[in-house]
Coordinates of C-alpha atoms and ligand atoms in Angstrom, one line a residue:
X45 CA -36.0 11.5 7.3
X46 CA -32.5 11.4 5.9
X47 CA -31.3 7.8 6.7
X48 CA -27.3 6.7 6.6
X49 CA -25.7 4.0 4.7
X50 CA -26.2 1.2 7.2
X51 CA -23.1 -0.8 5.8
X52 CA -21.0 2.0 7.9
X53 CA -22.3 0.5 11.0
X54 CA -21.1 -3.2 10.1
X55 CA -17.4 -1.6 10.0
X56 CA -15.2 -3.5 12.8
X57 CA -15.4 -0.2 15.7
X58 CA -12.4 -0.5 16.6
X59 CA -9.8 1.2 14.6
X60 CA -6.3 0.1 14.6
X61 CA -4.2 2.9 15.2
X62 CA -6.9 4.7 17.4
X63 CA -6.3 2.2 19.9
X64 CA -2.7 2.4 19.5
X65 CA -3.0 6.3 19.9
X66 CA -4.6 5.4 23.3
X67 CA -2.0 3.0 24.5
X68 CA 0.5 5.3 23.9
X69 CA -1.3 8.4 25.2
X70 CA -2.3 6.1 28.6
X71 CA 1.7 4.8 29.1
X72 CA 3.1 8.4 28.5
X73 CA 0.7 9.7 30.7
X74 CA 1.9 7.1 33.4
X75 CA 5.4 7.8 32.6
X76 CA 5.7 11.5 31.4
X77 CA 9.4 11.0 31.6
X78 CA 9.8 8.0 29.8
X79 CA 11.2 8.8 25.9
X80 CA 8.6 6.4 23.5
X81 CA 10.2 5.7 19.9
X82 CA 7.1 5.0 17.2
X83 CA 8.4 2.4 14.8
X84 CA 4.4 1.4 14.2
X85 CA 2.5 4.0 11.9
X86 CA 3.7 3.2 8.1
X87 CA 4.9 7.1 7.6
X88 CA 7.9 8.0 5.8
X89 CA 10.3 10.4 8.2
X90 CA 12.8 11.7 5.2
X91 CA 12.2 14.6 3.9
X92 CA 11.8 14.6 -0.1
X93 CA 14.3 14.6 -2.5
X94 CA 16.0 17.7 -3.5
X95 CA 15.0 17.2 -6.8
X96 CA 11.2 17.0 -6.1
X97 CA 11.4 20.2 -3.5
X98 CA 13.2 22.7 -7.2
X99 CA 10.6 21.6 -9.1
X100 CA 7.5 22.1 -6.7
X101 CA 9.2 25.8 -6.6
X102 CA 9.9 26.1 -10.4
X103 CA 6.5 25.1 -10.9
X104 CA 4.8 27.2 -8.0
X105 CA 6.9 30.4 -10.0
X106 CA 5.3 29.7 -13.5
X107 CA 1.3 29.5 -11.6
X108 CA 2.7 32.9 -10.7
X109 CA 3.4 34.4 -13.8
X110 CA 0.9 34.6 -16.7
X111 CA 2.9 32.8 -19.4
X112 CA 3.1 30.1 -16.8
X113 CA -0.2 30.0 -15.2
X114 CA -2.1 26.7 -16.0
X115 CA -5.5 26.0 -14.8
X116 CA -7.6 22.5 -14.6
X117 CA -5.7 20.4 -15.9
X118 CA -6.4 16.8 -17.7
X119 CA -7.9 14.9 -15.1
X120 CA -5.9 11.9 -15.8
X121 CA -2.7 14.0 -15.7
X122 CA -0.3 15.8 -17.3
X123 CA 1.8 14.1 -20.5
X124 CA 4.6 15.1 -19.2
X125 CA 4.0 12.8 -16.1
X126 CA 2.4 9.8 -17.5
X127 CA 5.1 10.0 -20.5
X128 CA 7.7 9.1 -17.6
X129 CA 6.5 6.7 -15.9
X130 CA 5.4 4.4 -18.6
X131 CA 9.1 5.0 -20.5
X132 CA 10.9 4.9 -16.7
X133 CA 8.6 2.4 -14.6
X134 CA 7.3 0.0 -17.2
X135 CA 9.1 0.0 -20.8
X136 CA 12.8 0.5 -19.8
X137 CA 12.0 -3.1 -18.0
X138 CA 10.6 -4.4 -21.8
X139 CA 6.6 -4.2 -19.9
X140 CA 4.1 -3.1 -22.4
X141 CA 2.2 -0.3 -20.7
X142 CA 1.4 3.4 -22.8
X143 CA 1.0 6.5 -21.4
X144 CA -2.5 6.6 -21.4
X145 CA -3.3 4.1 -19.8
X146 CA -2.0 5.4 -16.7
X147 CA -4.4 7.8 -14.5
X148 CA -2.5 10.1 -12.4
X149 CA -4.3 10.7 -8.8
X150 CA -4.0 12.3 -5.5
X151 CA -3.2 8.7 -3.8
X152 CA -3.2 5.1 -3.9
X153 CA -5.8 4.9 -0.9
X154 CA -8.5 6.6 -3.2
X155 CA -7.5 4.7 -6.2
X156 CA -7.5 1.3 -4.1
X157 CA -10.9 2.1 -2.1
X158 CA -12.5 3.9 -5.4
X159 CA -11.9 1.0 -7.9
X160 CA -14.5 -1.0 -6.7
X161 CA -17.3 1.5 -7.4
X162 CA -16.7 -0.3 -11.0
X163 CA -17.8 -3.2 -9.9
X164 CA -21.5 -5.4 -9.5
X165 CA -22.7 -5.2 -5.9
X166 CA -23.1 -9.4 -5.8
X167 CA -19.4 -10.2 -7.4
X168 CA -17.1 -12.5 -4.9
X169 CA -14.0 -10.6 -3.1
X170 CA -11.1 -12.1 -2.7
X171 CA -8.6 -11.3 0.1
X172 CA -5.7 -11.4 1.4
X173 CA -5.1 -11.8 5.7
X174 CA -3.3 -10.1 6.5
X175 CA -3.5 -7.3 4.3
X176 CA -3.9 -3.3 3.8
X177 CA -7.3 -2.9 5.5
X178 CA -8.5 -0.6 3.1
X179 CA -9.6 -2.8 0.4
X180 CA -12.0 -4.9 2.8
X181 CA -13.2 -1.5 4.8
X182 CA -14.2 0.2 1.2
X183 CA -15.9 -3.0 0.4
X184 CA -18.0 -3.3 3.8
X185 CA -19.3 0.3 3.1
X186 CA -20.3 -0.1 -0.3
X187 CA -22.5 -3.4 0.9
X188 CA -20.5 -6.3 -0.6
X189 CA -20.3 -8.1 3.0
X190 CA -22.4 -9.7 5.7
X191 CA -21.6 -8.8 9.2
X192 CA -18.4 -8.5 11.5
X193 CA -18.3 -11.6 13.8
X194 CA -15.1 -13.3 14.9
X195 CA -12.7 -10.5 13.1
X196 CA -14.4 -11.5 9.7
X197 CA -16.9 -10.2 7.7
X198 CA -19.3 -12.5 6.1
X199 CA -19.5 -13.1 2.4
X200 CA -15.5 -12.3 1.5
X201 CA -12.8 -15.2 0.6
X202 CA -10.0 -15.0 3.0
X203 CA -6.7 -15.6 1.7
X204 CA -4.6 -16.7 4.7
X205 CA -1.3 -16.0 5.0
X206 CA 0.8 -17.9 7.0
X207 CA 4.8 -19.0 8.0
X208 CA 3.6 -22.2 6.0
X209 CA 3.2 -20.4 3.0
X210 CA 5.4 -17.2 3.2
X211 CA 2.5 -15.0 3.7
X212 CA 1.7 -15.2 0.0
X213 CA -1.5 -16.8 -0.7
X214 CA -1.8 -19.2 -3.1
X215 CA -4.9 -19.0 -5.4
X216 CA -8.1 -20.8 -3.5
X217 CA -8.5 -24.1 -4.9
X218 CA -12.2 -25.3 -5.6
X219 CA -13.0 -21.7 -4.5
X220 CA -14.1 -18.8 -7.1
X221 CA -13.8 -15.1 -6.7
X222 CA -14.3 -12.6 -9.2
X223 CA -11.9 -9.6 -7.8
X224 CA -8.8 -10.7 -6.1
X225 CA -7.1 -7.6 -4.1
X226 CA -3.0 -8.7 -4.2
X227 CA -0.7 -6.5 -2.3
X228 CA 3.7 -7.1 -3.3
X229 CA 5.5 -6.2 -1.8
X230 CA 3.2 -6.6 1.4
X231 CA 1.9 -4.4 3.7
X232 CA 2.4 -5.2 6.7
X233 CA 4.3 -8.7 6.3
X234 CA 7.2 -7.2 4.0
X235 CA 6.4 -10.6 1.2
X236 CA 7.1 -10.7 -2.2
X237 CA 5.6 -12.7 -4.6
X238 CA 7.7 -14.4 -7.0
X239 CA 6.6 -14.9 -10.8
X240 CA 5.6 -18.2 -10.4
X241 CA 3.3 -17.3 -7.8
X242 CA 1.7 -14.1 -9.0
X243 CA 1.1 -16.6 -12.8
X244 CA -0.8 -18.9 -10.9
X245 CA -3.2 -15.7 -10.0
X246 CA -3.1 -14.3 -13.4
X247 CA -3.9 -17.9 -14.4
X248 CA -6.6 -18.3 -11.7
X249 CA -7.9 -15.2 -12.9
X250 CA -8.3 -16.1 -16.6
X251 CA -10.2 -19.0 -15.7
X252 CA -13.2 -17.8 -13.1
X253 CA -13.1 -14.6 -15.4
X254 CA -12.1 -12.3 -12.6
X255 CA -9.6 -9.0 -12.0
X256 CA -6.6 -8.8 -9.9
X257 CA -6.3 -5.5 -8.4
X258 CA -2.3 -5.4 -7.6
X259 CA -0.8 -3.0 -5.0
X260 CA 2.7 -1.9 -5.6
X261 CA 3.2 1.1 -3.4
X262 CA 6.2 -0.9 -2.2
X263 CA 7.4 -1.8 -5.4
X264 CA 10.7 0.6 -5.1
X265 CA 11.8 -1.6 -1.9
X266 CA 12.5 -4.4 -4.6
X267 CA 16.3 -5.4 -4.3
X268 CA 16.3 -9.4 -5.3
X269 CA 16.7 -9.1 -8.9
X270 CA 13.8 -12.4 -9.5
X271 CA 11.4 -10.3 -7.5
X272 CA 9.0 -8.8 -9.7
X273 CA 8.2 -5.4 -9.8
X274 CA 4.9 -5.3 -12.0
X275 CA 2.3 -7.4 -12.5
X276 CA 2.5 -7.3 -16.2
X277 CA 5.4 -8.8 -16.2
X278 CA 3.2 -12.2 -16.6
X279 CA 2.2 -13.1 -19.6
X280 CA -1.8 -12.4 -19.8
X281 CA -1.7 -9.8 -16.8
X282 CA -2.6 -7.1 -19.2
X283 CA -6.3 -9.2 -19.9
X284 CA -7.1 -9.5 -16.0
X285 CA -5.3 -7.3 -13.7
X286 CA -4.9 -3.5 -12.7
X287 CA -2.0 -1.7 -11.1
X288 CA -1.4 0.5 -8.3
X289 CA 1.7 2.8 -7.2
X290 CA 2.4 5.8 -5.3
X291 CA 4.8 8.3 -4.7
X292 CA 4.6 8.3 -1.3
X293 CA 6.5 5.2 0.4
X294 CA 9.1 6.2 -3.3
X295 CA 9.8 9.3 -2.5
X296 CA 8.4 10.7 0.8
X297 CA 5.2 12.0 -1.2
X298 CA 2.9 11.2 1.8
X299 CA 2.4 14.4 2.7
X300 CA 2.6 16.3 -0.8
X301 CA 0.2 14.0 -2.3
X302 CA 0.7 11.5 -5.7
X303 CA -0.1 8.5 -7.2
X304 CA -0.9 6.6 -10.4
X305 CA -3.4 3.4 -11.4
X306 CA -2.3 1.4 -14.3
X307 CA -5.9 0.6 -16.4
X308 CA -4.9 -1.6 -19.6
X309 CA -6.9 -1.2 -22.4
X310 CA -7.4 -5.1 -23.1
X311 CA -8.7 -5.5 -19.2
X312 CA -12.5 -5.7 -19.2
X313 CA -14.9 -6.8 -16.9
X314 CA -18.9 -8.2 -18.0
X315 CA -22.3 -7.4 -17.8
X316 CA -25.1 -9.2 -17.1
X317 CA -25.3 -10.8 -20.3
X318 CA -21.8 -11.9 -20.3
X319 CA -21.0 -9.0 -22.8
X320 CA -17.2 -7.1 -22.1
X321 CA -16.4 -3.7 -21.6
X322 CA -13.3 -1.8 -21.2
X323 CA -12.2 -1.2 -17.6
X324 CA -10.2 2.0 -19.0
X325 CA -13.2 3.3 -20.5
X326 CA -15.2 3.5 -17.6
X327 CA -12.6 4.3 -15.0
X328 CA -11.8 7.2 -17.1
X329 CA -15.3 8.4 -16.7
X330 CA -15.4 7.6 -13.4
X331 CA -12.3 9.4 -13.1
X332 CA -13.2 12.6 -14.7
X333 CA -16.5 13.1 -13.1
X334 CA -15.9 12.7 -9.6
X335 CA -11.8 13.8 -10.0
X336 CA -9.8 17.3 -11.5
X337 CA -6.2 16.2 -11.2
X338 CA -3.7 16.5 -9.1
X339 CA -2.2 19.8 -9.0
X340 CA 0.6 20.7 -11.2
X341 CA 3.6 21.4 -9.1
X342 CA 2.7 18.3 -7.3
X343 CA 2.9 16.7 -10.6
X344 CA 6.5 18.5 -11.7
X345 CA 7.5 17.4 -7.9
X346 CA 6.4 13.9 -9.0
X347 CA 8.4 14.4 -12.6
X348 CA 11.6 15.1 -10.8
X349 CA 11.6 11.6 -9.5
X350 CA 12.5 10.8 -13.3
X351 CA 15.2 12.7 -14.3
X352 CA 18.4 14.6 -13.2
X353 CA 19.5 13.7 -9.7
X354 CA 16.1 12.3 -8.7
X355 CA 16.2 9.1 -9.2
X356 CA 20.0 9.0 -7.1
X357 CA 18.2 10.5 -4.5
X358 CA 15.8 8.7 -4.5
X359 CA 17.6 5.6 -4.3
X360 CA 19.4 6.6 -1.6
X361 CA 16.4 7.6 1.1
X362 CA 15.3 4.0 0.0
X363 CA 19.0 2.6 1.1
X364 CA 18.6 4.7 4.1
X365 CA 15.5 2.6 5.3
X366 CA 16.6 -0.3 4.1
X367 CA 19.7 0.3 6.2
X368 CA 17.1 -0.1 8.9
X369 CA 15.1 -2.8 8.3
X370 CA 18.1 -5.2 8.1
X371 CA 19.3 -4.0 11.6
X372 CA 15.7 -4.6 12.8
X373 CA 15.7 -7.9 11.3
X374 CA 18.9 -8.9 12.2
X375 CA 18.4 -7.8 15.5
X376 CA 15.3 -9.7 15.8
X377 CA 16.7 -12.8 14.3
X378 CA 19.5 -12.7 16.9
X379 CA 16.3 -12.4 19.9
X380 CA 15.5 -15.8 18.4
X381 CA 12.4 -14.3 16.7
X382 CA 10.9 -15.6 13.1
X383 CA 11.1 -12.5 10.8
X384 CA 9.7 -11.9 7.5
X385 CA 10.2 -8.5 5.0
X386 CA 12.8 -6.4 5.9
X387 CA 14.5 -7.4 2.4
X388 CA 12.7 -6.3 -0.2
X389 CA 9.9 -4.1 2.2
X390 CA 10.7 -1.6 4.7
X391 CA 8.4 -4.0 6.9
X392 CA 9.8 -6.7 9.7
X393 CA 7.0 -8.7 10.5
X394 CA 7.8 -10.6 13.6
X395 CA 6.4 -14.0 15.3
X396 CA 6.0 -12.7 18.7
X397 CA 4.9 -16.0 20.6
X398 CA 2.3 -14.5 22.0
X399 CA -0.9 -12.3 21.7
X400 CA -0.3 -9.6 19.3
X401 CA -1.7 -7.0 21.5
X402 CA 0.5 -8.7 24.9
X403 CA 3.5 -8.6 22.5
X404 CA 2.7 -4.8 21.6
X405 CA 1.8 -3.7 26.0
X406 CA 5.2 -5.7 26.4
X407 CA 7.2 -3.8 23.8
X408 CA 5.6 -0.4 24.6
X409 CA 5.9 -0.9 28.8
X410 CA 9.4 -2.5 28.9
X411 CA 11.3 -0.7 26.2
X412 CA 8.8 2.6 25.2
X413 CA 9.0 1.2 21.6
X414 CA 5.6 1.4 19.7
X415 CA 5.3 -1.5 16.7
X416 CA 1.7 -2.2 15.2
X417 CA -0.1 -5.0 16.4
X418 CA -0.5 -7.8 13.1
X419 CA -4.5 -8.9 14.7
X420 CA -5.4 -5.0 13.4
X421 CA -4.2 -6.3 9.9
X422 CA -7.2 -9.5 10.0
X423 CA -7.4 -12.5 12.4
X424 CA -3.9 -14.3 10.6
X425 CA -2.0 -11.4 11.8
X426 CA -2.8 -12.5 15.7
X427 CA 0.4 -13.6 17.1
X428 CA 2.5 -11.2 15.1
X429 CA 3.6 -7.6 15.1
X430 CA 4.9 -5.2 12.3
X431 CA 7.9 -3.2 12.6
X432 CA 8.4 -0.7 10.4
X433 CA 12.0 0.7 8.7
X434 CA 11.3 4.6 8.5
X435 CA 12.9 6.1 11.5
X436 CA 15.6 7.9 11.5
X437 CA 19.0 5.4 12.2
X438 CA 19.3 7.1 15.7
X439 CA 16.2 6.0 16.5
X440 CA 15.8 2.1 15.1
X441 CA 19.2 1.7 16.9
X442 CA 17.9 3.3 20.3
X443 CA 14.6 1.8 19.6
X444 CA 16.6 -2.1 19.3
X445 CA 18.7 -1.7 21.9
X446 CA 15.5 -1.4 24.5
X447 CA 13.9 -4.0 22.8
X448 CA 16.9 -6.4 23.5
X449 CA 16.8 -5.3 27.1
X450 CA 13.5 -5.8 27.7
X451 CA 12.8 -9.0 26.1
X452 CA 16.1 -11.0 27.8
X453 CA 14.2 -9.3 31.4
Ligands
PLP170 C1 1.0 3.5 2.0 C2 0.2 2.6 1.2 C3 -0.4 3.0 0.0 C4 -0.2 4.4 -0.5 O1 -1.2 5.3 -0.2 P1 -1.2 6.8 -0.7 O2 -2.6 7.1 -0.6 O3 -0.7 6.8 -2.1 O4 -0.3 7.5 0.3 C5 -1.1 2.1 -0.8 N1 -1.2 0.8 -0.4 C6 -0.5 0.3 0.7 C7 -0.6 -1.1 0.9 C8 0.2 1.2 1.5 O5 0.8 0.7 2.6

């Protein structure tokens, strides 16, 4: 008898943007005529960068000729790439990071919910609430929790975030973990960390011995200059922590598909007898035996973001949202509503005042405007929602003007 991996039944059923899907589906079918404006699903709507879109054809040319044609490629990625982004994202800002310790991938969602296939089965998870929910759903499936009661899963540390402390999470005092998942900027509360705050983790993490697994995919939102945009910008980071970034929230690569995981050679985890190993080492074979690169025009595309007019334009499509999310907050501000993000994150999280998913009927019934519910985020996200930034101006504009009607009703 072929049996399934039981943990998938402990997964919480009901799936956040499912049931937004049905919400929405249910209203419009109520009100066919009604116009609905989706400021909820964190999808970039610019298309990508002029730059990106030459080199994905100069690239698909060369695959057609046979001087040009490449096969497999390295599975960790092309030089070319991984040259870039350690000169461009890490070194021009004096952080020590090489080349190759940078592993090229097809996401940030794989690289975050693969990563822990690294680790022990019995190791203590840290987390933050609200936070990304793929780094506690991967978790649940590969049997590191108890069961789903009370939107918790037994067995994890919650990190709750909270107006009190800015929604970032200070580390657990008295409390040890040995794999702390940080997310700066924040998805879906639009906090930064400042590097006082992510010290005290690198700090925390010396002493219990654990790994901070940092989530940057917002980490080209960063405008305040004392924001920081890597974790190895703290001193010791490059001991205890990984790195994750994407292309896609950058540079609109959502839908063409690339990312990269930072793996420092002096970070190591232990076995059972207390003995260290090199988390590069066995990433990279974890890496090339379940991975075969991302494709090569999709790395070129990904190149472009580098050089020439790419990182302008690049830098504009990110002004363009950001154009946004100050409107949204300001708007929201001026509603007499508590905002966070929306400064350095293309993310307004917003104290609603009520239930998240009241706040969300409201929003959708009374001004067609879809936002994400913060309860779907873990149970410190009741009582807020997330608005997000990518929308086109026309839309965020349309979108607030609704909003402002329909909550002065
Ligand atoms: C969008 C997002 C990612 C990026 O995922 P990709 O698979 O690279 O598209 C990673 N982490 C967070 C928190 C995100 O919101």
């Amino acid at each position: 008898m072929i049996k399934i991996n039981e943990n998938y039944l402990k997964l919480a059923s009901s799936y956040l943007f499912v049931e937004i899907a049905r919400r929405v589906a249910a209203f419009q079918e109520r009100n066919p005529d009604r116009e609905i404006i989706r400021l909820g699903i964190g999808d970039v709507t610019r298309p990508l960068p002029p730059a990106c879109v030459e080199a994905l054809r100069a690239a698909a040319a060369e695959m057609g000729e046979p001087s040009g044609f490449r096969g497999y490629g390295p599975e960790q990625g092309y030089g070319f790439l991984r040259e870039r982004i350690a000169g461009s994202d890490y070194q021009a800002r004096g952080v020590d990071v090489d080349a190759d310790e940078i592993f090229i991938s097809d996401g940030s969602k794989c690289d975050t919910g693969n990563i822990q296939e690294l680790f022990a089965g019995d190791i203590a998870i840290a987390v933050p609430d609200p936070v990304y929910p793929v780094y506690v759903d991967t978790n649940v499936m590969a049997g590191r929790t108890g069961k789903f009661a009370d939107g918790r899963y037994g067995g994890l540390v919650y990190l709750e975030g909270n107006s009190a402390n800015g929604f970032v999470p200070a580390p657990p005092a008295g409390a040890h973990a040995d794999l702390i998942y940080l997310c700066f900027p924040n998805n879906p509360t639009g906090s930064v960390a400042t590097k006082e705050q992510l010290k005290a983790w690198v700090d925390y993490a010396k002493a219990e011995k654990a790994l901070i697994l940092f989530d940057a995919a917002y980490e080209a939102f960063i405008a305040d200059p004392f924001v920081p945009h890597s974790i190895y910008e703290i001193e010791g980071a490059r001991e205890v922590a990984i790195e994750f970034r994407s292309f896609s929230k950058t540079a609109g690569f959502t839908g063409t598909r690339c990312a990269f995981t930072v793996i420092p050679k002096s970070c190591a985890a232990f076995d059972a007898a207390g003995a260290a190993h090199p988390l590069h080492a066995l990433w990279n074979r974890r890496h090339s035996t379940k991975f075969n690169g991302v494709s090569y025009p999709v790395q070129r595309a990904a190149e472009a973001v580098y050089i020439g007019e790419g990182p302008a334009q690049v830098r504009e499509t990110i002004a363009y949202y950001m154009a946004n999310a100050a409107l949204i907050k300001a708007q929201m501000g001026a509603l007499g509503y508590r905002c966070t993000g929306g400064v350095n994150a293309p993310y307004i999280w917003i104290e609603c005042g009520s239930g998240s998913w009241e706040f969300f009927d409201m929003l959708l019934n009374d001004a067609g405007v879809v936002c994400t519910p913060g309860a779907g985020f873990g149970r410190c996200g009741e009582g807020f929602i997330r608005i997000s930034a990518f929308n086109s101006r026309e839309n965020v504009e349309k979108a607030l003007s609704m909003i402002g009607a329909a909550v002065k009703k």
